[in-house]
CSV table of C-alpha atoms and ligand atoms in Angstrom, one decimal:
chain,number,residue,atom,x,y,z
A,1,MET,CA,125.2,181.3,141.9
A,2,GLU,CA,121.8,181.9,143.4
A,3,ILE,CA,119.2,182.2,140.7
A,4,ASN,CA,116.8,185.0,141.3
A,5,ALA,CA,114.9,187.6,139.2
A,6,GLN,CA,117.9,189.9,138.8
A,7,ALA,CA,120.1,187.0,137.7
A,8,VAL,CA,117.6,185.9,135.0
A,9,ALA,CA,117.3,189.4,133.7
A,10,ALA,CA,121.1,189.8,133.6
A,11,ALA,CA,121.5,186.5,131.9
A,12,TYR,CA,119.0,187.6,129.3
A,13,SER,CA,120.9,190.8,128.6
A,14,GLN,CA,124.2,188.9,128.4
A,15,GLN,CA,122.8,186.3,126.1
A,16,TYR,CA,121.0,188.6,123.7
A,17,GLY,CA,122.8,191.9,124.0
A,18,SER,CA,119.7,193.9,125.1
A,19,ALA,CA,117.6,194.1,128.3
A,20,PRO,CA,114.3,192.0,128.4
A,21,VAL,CA,111.0,193.8,127.8
A,22,VAL,CA,109.1,191.6,130.3
A,23,LEU,CA,110.1,189.5,133.3
A,24,ALA,CA,107.5,187.2,134.8
A,25,ALA,CA,107.6,184.9,137.9
A,26,ALA,CA,105.6,181.8,138.7
A,27,PRO,CA,106.0,179.7,141.9
A,28,GLY,CA,106.2,176.0,142.7
A,29,ARG,CA,103.6,174.6,145.1
A,30,ILE,CA,103.0,172.3,148.0
A,31,ASN,CA,99.8,170.5,148.6
A,32,LEU,CA,98.4,170.1,152.2
A,33,ILE,CA,95.9,167.4,151.4
A,34,GLY,CA,93.8,166.2,148.5
A,35,GLU,CA,96.3,164.1,146.5
A,36,HIS,CA,95.4,162.5,143.2
A,37,ILE,CA,91.9,163.8,143.3
A,38,ASP,CA,92.3,167.0,141.2
A,39,TYR,CA,91.7,164.9,138.1
A,40,ASN,CA,88.7,163.3,139.8
A,41,HIS,CA,86.7,166.5,140.3
A,42,GLY,CA,87.8,166.7,143.9
A,43,TRP,CA,88.8,169.5,146.3
A,44,VAL,CA,92.5,170.0,146.9
A,45,MET,CA,94.5,172.3,149.2
A,46,PRO,CA,97.7,173.6,147.6
A,47,ALA,CA,99.8,176.6,148.4
A,48,SER,CA,102.3,178.5,146.3
A,49,ILE,CA,105.8,178.6,147.7
A,50,ASP,CA,108.4,181.4,147.6
A,51,GLN,CA,110.6,179.6,145.1
A,52,CYS,CA,109.9,180.6,141.5
A,53,ILE,CA,110.8,180.2,137.9
A,54,TRP,CA,111.5,183.5,136.2
A,55,VAL,CA,111.1,184.0,132.4
A,56,ALA,CA,112.5,187.1,130.8
A,57,ALA,CA,111.2,187.8,127.3
A,58,GLY,CA,111.7,190.2,124.4
A,59,PRO,CA,111.2,190.2,120.6
A,60,ALA,CA,113.8,188.3,118.5
A,61,PRO,CA,115.4,190.0,115.6
A,62,ASP,CA,114.5,187.0,113.4
A,63,ASP,CA,111.5,184.7,113.2
A,64,GLN,CA,113.0,182.2,115.5
A,65,LEU,CA,112.3,181.1,119.0
A,66,HIS,CA,115.4,181.3,121.2
A,67,ILE,CA,115.4,180.0,124.8
A,68,TRP,CA,118.4,180.3,127.1
A,69,SER,CA,118.3,178.2,130.3
A,70,VAL,CA,120.3,179.7,133.1
A,71,GLY,CA,120.2,176.4,135.0
A,72,HIS,CA,121.3,174.2,132.1
A,73,GLN,CA,123.5,176.8,130.4
A,74,GLN,CA,122.0,175.7,127.1
A,75,LEU,CA,120.5,177.7,124.2
A,76,PHE,CA,117.6,176.2,122.3
A,77,SER,CA,116.7,177.7,118.9
A,78,ALA,CA,114.0,176.7,116.4
A,79,PRO,CA,112.0,178.4,113.7
A,80,ILE,CA,108.8,179.6,115.3
A,81,SER,CA,106.5,179.2,112.3
A,82,HIS,CA,107.2,175.4,111.8
A,83,PRO,CA,105.1,172.9,113.7
A,84,LEU,CA,106.6,172.7,117.1
A,85,GLN,CA,108.1,169.2,117.9
A,86,PRO,CA,109.1,167.8,121.3
A,87,HIS,CA,112.8,168.1,121.7
A,88,GLY,CA,115.3,165.6,123.2
A,89,TRP,CA,116.2,168.0,125.9
A,90,GLN,CA,113.4,168.0,128.4
A,91,TRP,CA,113.4,171.6,129.6
A,92,PRO,CA,112.5,173.4,126.3
A,93,ASN,CA,109.4,171.2,125.9
A,94,TYR,CA,107.5,173.0,128.7
A,95,VAL,CA,107.9,176.2,126.7
A,96,LEU,CA,107.3,174.6,123.3
A,97,GLY,CA,104.1,173.1,124.8
A,98,VAL,CA,102.7,176.5,125.8
A,99,LEU,CA,103.6,178.0,122.5
A,100,GLN,CA,101.8,175.1,120.7
A,101,GLN,CA,98.7,175.8,122.9
A,102,LEU,CA,98.8,179.5,122.0
A,103,GLN,CA,99.0,178.5,118.3
A,104,ARG,CA,96.1,176.1,118.7
A,105,HIS,CA,94.0,178.9,120.2
A,106,GLY,CA,94.6,181.1,117.2
A,107,HIS,CA,97.5,183.3,118.3
A,108,VAL,CA,100.1,184.1,115.7
A,109,LEU,CA,103.5,183.5,117.1
A,110,GLN,CA,106.3,186.0,116.5
A,111,GLY,CA,110.0,185.6,116.8
A,112,VAL,CA,110.8,185.7,120.5
A,113,GLN,CA,113.8,185.3,122.8
A,114,LEU,CA,113.4,184.0,126.2
A,115,CYS,CA,115.7,183.4,129.2
A,116,LEU,CA,114.6,181.2,132.0
A,117,GLY,CA,115.9,180.2,135.4
A,118,GLY,CA,114.6,179.5,138.9
A,119,ASN,CA,115.2,178.1,142.4
A,120,VAL,CA,112.3,175.6,142.5
A,121,PRO,CA,113.9,172.3,143.2
A,122,VAL,CA,113.5,170.0,140.1
A,123,GLY,CA,112.1,166.5,140.7
A,124,ALA,CA,111.2,167.2,144.3
A,125,GLY,CA,107.4,167.1,143.6
A,126,VAL,CA,106.9,170.9,144.1
A,127,SER,CA,105.9,171.4,140.4
A,128,SER,CA,108.8,173.1,138.8
A,129,SER,CA,107.3,172.1,135.5
A,130,ALA,CA,104.0,173.9,136.2
A,131,ALA,CA,106.0,176.9,137.4
A,132,LEU,CA,107.9,177.0,134.2
A,133,GLU,CA,104.7,176.7,132.0
A,134,CYS,CA,102.9,179.4,134.0
A,135,ALA,CA,105.9,181.8,134.0
A,136,ALA,CA,106.3,181.4,130.2
A,137,LEU,CA,102.6,182.0,129.6
A,138,THR,CA,102.6,185.0,132.0
A,139,ALA,CA,105.6,186.5,130.2
A,140,LEU,CA,104.2,185.9,126.7
A,141,ASN,CA,100.7,187.1,127.6
A,142,GLU,CA,102.3,190.4,128.7
A,143,LEU,CA,104.8,190.7,125.9
A,144,TRP,CA,102.3,190.0,123.1
A,145,GLN,CA,99.4,191.7,125.0
A,146,LEU,CA,97.2,188.6,124.5
A,147,GLY,CA,94.7,189.5,127.2
A,148,LEU,CA,94.5,186.0,128.6
A,149,PRO,CA,92.7,185.9,132.0
A,150,PRO,CA,94.4,183.9,134.8
A,151,LEU,CA,92.2,180.9,134.4
A,152,SER,CA,93.1,180.6,130.7
A,153,ILE,CA,96.8,180.7,131.6
A,154,VAL,CA,96.1,177.8,134.0
A,155,GLN,CA,94.2,175.8,131.4
A,156,LEU,CA,96.7,176.4,128.6
A,157,ALA,CA,99.6,175.4,130.9
A,158,GLN,CA,97.8,172.2,131.9
A,159,ALA,CA,97.0,171.4,128.3
A,160,ALA,CA,100.7,171.9,127.4
A,161,GLU,CA,101.7,169.4,130.0
A,162,ASN,CA,99.0,166.9,128.9
A,163,GLN,CA,99.4,167.2,125.1
A,164,PHE,CA,103.0,168.1,124.6
A,165,VAL,CA,105.0,166.8,127.6
A,166,GLY,CA,102.7,163.8,127.8
A,167,VAL,CA,101.8,163.7,131.5
A,168,ASN,CA,98.0,163.6,131.9
A,169,CYS,CA,98.1,165.7,135.0
A,170,GLY,CA,95.2,167.4,136.7
A,171,ILE,CA,94.8,171.2,137.1
A,172,MET,CA,96.1,171.6,140.7
A,173,ASP,CA,99.7,172.6,140.1
A,174,GLN,CA,99.1,175.2,137.4
A,175,TYR,CA,96.1,176.6,139.3
A,176,ALA,CA,98.2,176.9,142.5
A,177,SER,CA,101.1,178.5,140.6
A,178,VAL,CA,98.7,181.2,139.2
A,179,PHE,CA,96.2,181.8,142.0
A,180,GLY,CA,98.4,181.1,145.0
A,181,LYS,CA,98.7,183.8,147.8
A,182,LYS,CA,101.3,184.3,150.4
A,183,ASP,CA,100.4,182.9,153.9
A,184,HIS,CA,97.4,181.1,152.5
A,185,CYS,CA,96.5,177.8,150.9
A,186,LEU,CA,93.8,177.4,148.3
A,187,LEU,CA,90.7,175.3,148.8
A,188,LEU,CA,90.4,174.5,145.1
A,189,ASP,CA,87.3,173.0,143.7
A,190,CYS,CA,88.6,171.1,140.7
A,191,ASP,CA,85.1,170.6,139.4
A,192,ALA,CA,83.8,174.2,139.3
A,193,LEU,CA,87.4,175.6,138.9
A,194,THR,CA,86.9,178.1,141.7
A,195,HIS,CA,88.7,178.6,144.9
A,196,THR,CA,88.7,180.2,148.3
A,197,TYR,CA,91.7,181.0,150.5
A,198,LEU,CA,92.3,179.4,153.8
A,199,PRO,CA,94.9,180.5,156.4
A,200,LEU,CA,97.9,178.3,157.0
A,201,PRO,CA,98.8,176.9,160.5
A,202,PRO,CA,99.9,179.6,162.9
A,203,PRO,CA,103.6,180.3,163.7
A,204,ASP,CA,103.7,177.7,166.4
A,205,TYR,CA,103.7,175.2,163.6
A,206,GLN,CA,106.0,174.8,160.6
A,207,LEU,CA,105.4,172.9,157.4
A,208,LEU,CA,108.6,171.3,156.1
A,209,LEU,CA,109.6,169.2,153.2
A,210,LEU,CA,111.9,166.2,153.4
A,211,ASP,CA,113.2,165.5,149.9
A,212,THR,CA,114.0,161.9,149.2
A,213,GLN,CA,116.0,163.0,146.2
A,214,VAL,CA,114.4,160.0,144.4
A,215,LYS,CA,112.7,160.3,141.1
A,216,HIS,CA,111.6,157.0,139.6
A,217,SER,CA,111.6,157.0,135.8
A,218,LEU,CA,108.2,155.2,135.7
A,219,ALA,CA,106.4,158.1,137.5
A,220,GLY,CA,104.9,159.6,134.4
A,221,SER,CA,103.4,156.3,133.0
A,222,ALA,CA,102.3,155.2,136.5
A,223,TYR,CA,100.5,158.5,136.9
A,224,ASN,CA,98.7,158.1,133.6
A,225,ASP,CA,97.8,154.5,134.6
A,226,ARG,CA,96.2,155.7,137.9
A,227,ARG,CA,94.2,158.3,136.0
A,228,ALA,CA,93.0,155.8,133.5
A,229,ALA,CA,91.9,153.4,136.3
A,230,CYS,CA,89.9,156.2,137.9
A,231,GLU,CA,88.2,156.9,134.6
A,232,GLN,CA,87.3,153.3,134.2
A,233,GLY,CA,85.9,153.2,137.7
A,234,ILE,CA,83.8,156.3,137.5
A,235,ALA,CA,82.3,155.1,134.1
A,236,VAL,CA,81.0,152.0,135.8
A,237,LEU,CA,79.7,153.9,138.9
A,238,GLN,CA,77.9,156.3,136.6
A,239,GLN,CA,76.3,153.3,134.8
A,240,LEU,CA,75.2,151.7,138.0
A,241,PHE,CA,73.9,154.9,139.6
A,242,PRO,CA,72.9,157.2,136.7
A,243,ALA,CA,70.7,159.4,138.7
A,244,GLU,CA,73.1,159.9,141.6
A,245,VAL,CA,76.7,159.8,140.4
A,246,ARG,CA,78.2,162.3,138.0
A,247,THR,CA,81.7,162.4,139.6
A,248,PHE,CA,83.5,160.8,142.5
A,249,ARG,CA,82.2,163.5,144.7
A,250,GLU,CA,78.8,162.0,144.8
A,251,VAL,CA,80.0,158.4,145.4
A,252,THR,CA,79.0,157.0,148.8
A,253,GLN,CA,80.7,154.1,150.6
A,254,ALA,CA,77.5,152.0,150.0
A,255,GLN,CA,77.7,152.7,146.2
A,256,LEU,CA,81.4,151.9,146.2
A,257,ALA,CA,80.7,148.6,147.9
A,258,ALA,CA,77.9,147.8,145.5
A,259,ALA,CA,80.2,148.5,142.5
A,260,ARG,CA,82.9,146.1,143.7
A,261,PRO,CA,81.8,143.0,141.8
A,262,HIS,CA,81.6,145.1,138.6
A,263,LEU,CA,85.2,146.3,138.7
A,264,PRO,CA,88.6,144.7,138.4
A,265,PRO,CA,90.0,144.5,141.9
A,266,GLU,CA,92.8,147.0,141.2
A,267,VAL,CA,90.4,149.6,139.7
A,268,TRP,CA,88.1,149.2,142.7
A,269,GLN,CA,91.0,149.7,145.0
A,270,ARG,CA,92.0,153.0,143.3
A,271,CYS,CA,88.4,154.2,143.5
A,272,SER,CA,88.2,153.4,147.2
A,273,TYR,CA,91.2,155.6,147.8
A,274,VAL,CA,89.7,158.5,145.8
A,275,VAL,CA,86.4,158.3,147.8
A,276,ALA,CA,88.2,158.2,151.1
A,277,GLU,CA,90.5,161.1,150.2
A,278,MET,CA,87.5,163.2,149.2
A,279,GLN,CA,86.1,162.7,152.6
A,280,ARG,CA,89.5,163.4,154.3
A,281,VAL,CA,89.7,166.8,152.6
A,282,GLN,CA,86.3,167.7,154.0
A,283,ALA,CA,87.5,166.7,157.5
A,284,ALA,CA,90.7,168.6,156.9
A,285,VAL,CA,88.9,171.8,156.1
A,286,ALA,CA,86.9,171.6,159.3
A,287,ALA,CA,90.1,170.8,161.3
A,288,LEU,CA,91.9,173.8,159.8
A,289,GLN,CA,89.0,176.2,160.3
A,290,GLN,CA,88.8,175.1,164.0
A,291,GLY,CA,92.5,175.1,164.6
A,292,GLN,CA,92.6,171.4,165.4
A,293,TRP,CA,96.1,170.8,164.3
A,294,ALA,CA,96.6,167.4,165.9
A,295,GLN,CA,93.5,166.2,164.0
A,296,PHE,CA,94.8,167.8,160.8
A,297,GLY,CA,98.1,166.0,161.3
A,298,GLN,CA,96.3,162.6,161.7
A,299,LEU,CA,94.6,163.1,158.4
A,300,LEU,CA,98.0,163.6,156.7
A,301,TYR,CA,99.1,160.2,158.1
A,302,HIS,CA,95.8,158.6,156.8
A,303,THR,CA,96.4,160.1,153.4
A,304,HIS,CA,99.9,158.7,153.3
A,305,GLN,CA,98.5,155.3,154.3
A,306,GLY,CA,96.0,155.5,151.4
A,307,LEU,CA,98.6,156.7,148.9
A,308,SER,CA,101.0,154.0,149.9
A,309,GLN,CA,98.8,150.9,150.4
A,310,VAL,CA,95.7,151.6,148.4
A,311,TYR,CA,96.6,153.9,145.5
A,312,GLU,CA,100.2,152.5,145.5
A,313,VAL,CA,102.1,155.6,144.4
A,314,SER,CA,104.6,155.7,147.2
A,315,CYS,CA,108.1,154.2,147.4
A,316,PRO,CA,110.3,152.8,150.2
A,317,GLU,CA,112.1,156.0,150.7
A,318,LEU,CA,108.9,158.0,151.2
A,319,ASP,CA,107.4,155.3,153.5
A,320,GLN,CA,110.5,155.2,155.7
A,321,LEU,CA,110.5,159.0,156.2
A,322,VAL,CA,106.8,159.0,157.1
A,323,ALA,CA,107.3,156.1,159.5
A,324,THR,CA,110.1,157.8,161.3
A,325,CYS,CA,108.1,161.0,161.5
A,326,HIS,CA,105.2,159.0,163.0
A,327,SER,CA,107.5,158.0,165.9
A,328,LEU,CA,108.4,161.6,166.8
A,329,PRO,CA,106.0,163.5,169.1
A,330,ALA,CA,107.0,166.9,167.6
A,331,VAL,CA,105.5,165.8,164.2
A,332,LEU,CA,101.8,166.2,164.0
A,333,GLY,CA,101.4,164.6,160.6
A,334,ALA,CA,103.4,163.7,157.5
A,335,ARG,CA,102.7,162.2,154.1
A,336,MET,CA,104.2,161.9,150.7
A,337,MET,CA,103.3,164.8,148.5
A,338,GLY,CA,102.5,165.2,144.8
A,339,GLY,CA,102.4,162.5,142.1
A,340,GLY,CA,104.5,160.1,144.1
A,341,PHE,CA,107.3,157.5,143.3
A,342,GLY,CA,109.8,159.9,144.9
A,343,GLY,CA,109.9,163.6,145.6
A,344,CYS,CA,109.1,165.0,149.1
A,345,VAL,CA,107.4,164.2,152.3
A,346,LEU,CA,105.4,167.1,153.7
A,347,ALA,CA,105.4,167.2,157.5
A,348,LEU,CA,103.5,169.4,159.9
A,349,VAL,CA,105.8,169.9,163.0
A,350,GLN,CA,105.9,172.0,166.1
A,351,ALA,CA,108.1,174.9,164.9
A,352,ALA,CA,110.4,174.9,167.9
A,353,TYR,CA,111.4,171.3,167.0
A,354,ALA,CA,111.7,171.6,163.2
A,355,ALA,CA,115.5,171.3,163.1
A,356,SER,CA,115.5,168.4,165.6
A,357,VAL,CA,113.0,166.5,163.4
A,358,TYR,CA,115.4,166.6,160.6
A,359,ALA,CA,118.2,165.5,162.9
A,360,ALA,CA,116.0,162.6,164.0
A,361,VAL,CA,115.0,161.3,160.5
A,362,ALA,CA,118.3,161.8,158.7
A,363,PRO,CA,120.4,159.0,160.3
A,364,SER,CA,118.0,156.1,159.7
A,365,TYR,CA,117.4,157.3,156.1
A,366,GLN,CA,121.1,157.5,155.5
A,367,ALA,CA,121.6,154.1,156.9
A,368,ALA,CA,118.9,152.5,154.7
A,369,PHE,CA,119.4,154.4,151.5
A,370,GLY,CA,123.0,155.6,151.6
A,371,ARG,CA,122.3,159.3,151.4
A,372,ALA,CA,120.6,162.0,153.5
A,373,PRO,CA,117.2,163.5,152.7
A,374,VAL,CA,117.3,167.2,151.9
A,375,TYR,CA,115.5,169.5,154.4
A,376,LEU,CA,113.4,172.3,153.0
A,377,PRO,CA,111.4,174.6,155.4
A,378,VAL,CA,108.4,175.8,153.5
A,379,GLN,CA,107.6,179.5,153.0
A,380,THR,CA,104.6,180.5,151.0
A,381,GLY,CA,104.8,183.3,148.4
A,382,PRO,CA,102.6,185.0,145.8
A,383,GLY,CA,101.2,183.5,142.6
A,384,ALA,CA,102.4,184.2,139.1
A,385,HIS,CA,103.1,187.9,138.4
A,386,ILE,CA,104.9,190.3,136.2
A,387,VAL,CA,108.1,191.5,137.9
A,388,LEU,CA,109.1,194.0,135.2
A,389,HIS,CA,107.6,195.4,132.1
A,390,ARG,CA,109.9,198.0,130.5
A,391,GLY,CA,107.9,200.9,129.4
A,392,HIS,CA,105.3,200.4,132.1
A,393,GLY,CA,107.5,202.2,134.6
A,394,ALA,CA,108.4,199.0,136.4
A,395,SER,CA,111.9,198.4,137.6
A,396,LEU,CA,113.8,195.5,139.2
A,397,HIS,CA,115.3,197.6,141.9
B,1,GLA,C1,101.0,165.9,140.1
B,1,GLA,C2,99.9,166.4,139.1
B,1,GLA,C3,98.8,167.1,139.8
B,1,GLA,C4,98.2,166.1,140.9
B,1,GLA,C5,99.2,165.6,141.8
B,1,GLA,C6,98.7,164.5,142.7
B,1,GLA,O1,101.5,166.9,140.8
B,1,GLA,O2,100.6,167.4,138.3
B,1,GLA,O3,97.8,167.4,138.8
B,1,GLA,O4,97.4,165.1,140.3
B,1,GLA,O5,100.3,165.0,141.0
B,1,GLA,O6,97.8,165.1,143.5
């Protein structure tokens, strides 16, 4: 069964015996360039995709929290007033995390029943978790009339992931899920927490995802390690250059070189990736604004090289797909996308050859890893929104 807004609303009605009061949607995201620099005060270039998580919500007849997952066909129930604890099932934790954040910000939780489902691929690096957190918060904000502005939804969703789920992620995924706009990418300033919209490549070009179908179990801890290394590095750079350096944005190549003897080699290596990626994003903005797609594609390859060899968050499956893409003239650029250690390769290809690119990369991948990558053409879509609020005249049809 295809999961869409109607299916989630219908599953709510079937599970709880009444129609939902609110139905909210929040999308997954891609990221064109600017990887692993959102938590380093950098600029990143994500876009919201047209695959969403939907959360249907209504008041519960008791003071319990009930969550039905359409995808897992599981019901989670817990008393809402007790301290919320992480659960052995992973999926409820994203909702429990946002409820805990609401509690911490002084909101009194009431009994609530939720139903969630979506078509964002899980584990593919397109942020199904951020989509779930943002959809749950958007639904609860509407149901309980909390009056949270969009940026607060972003920040609460990120805090839920950091504090409850335990991944010390940056703000990019949740920001893109809330502020994304169809046919555009964001140029998100992760220091100021502001954004502008940039157009995506014209129809002659297509962005596509090649999903390795790999998710390494160490991804979460390795992510936290990378972030810790960057924090160690910037602290030393700030000490060495107190007047000039506040964040990685201000760090020049000369300062990086001067800091080398003061840093463990691995930490210095991570810092050098961050500084280079900051500069690549600036070059990418210029290329995008001038329509220099070949140049933009080259930057994607350079980012992959940095993520794989310098930041060391790639894996053999991702490297092989990017290497094959590099050999194909129809591919302008390709790189691993997201946190790493699995998930997708993002490729910018000539639209007319999109299907033939997949046909060209699949056999060697199959031969090396015993399975085919999954091909996902990317369409962008709107950011988080209310699909239905009964009583506000909205309707699903
Ligand atoms: C994950 C995190 C983001 C970001 C990317 C890497 O998706 O959730 O905050 O750090 O990895 O760019």
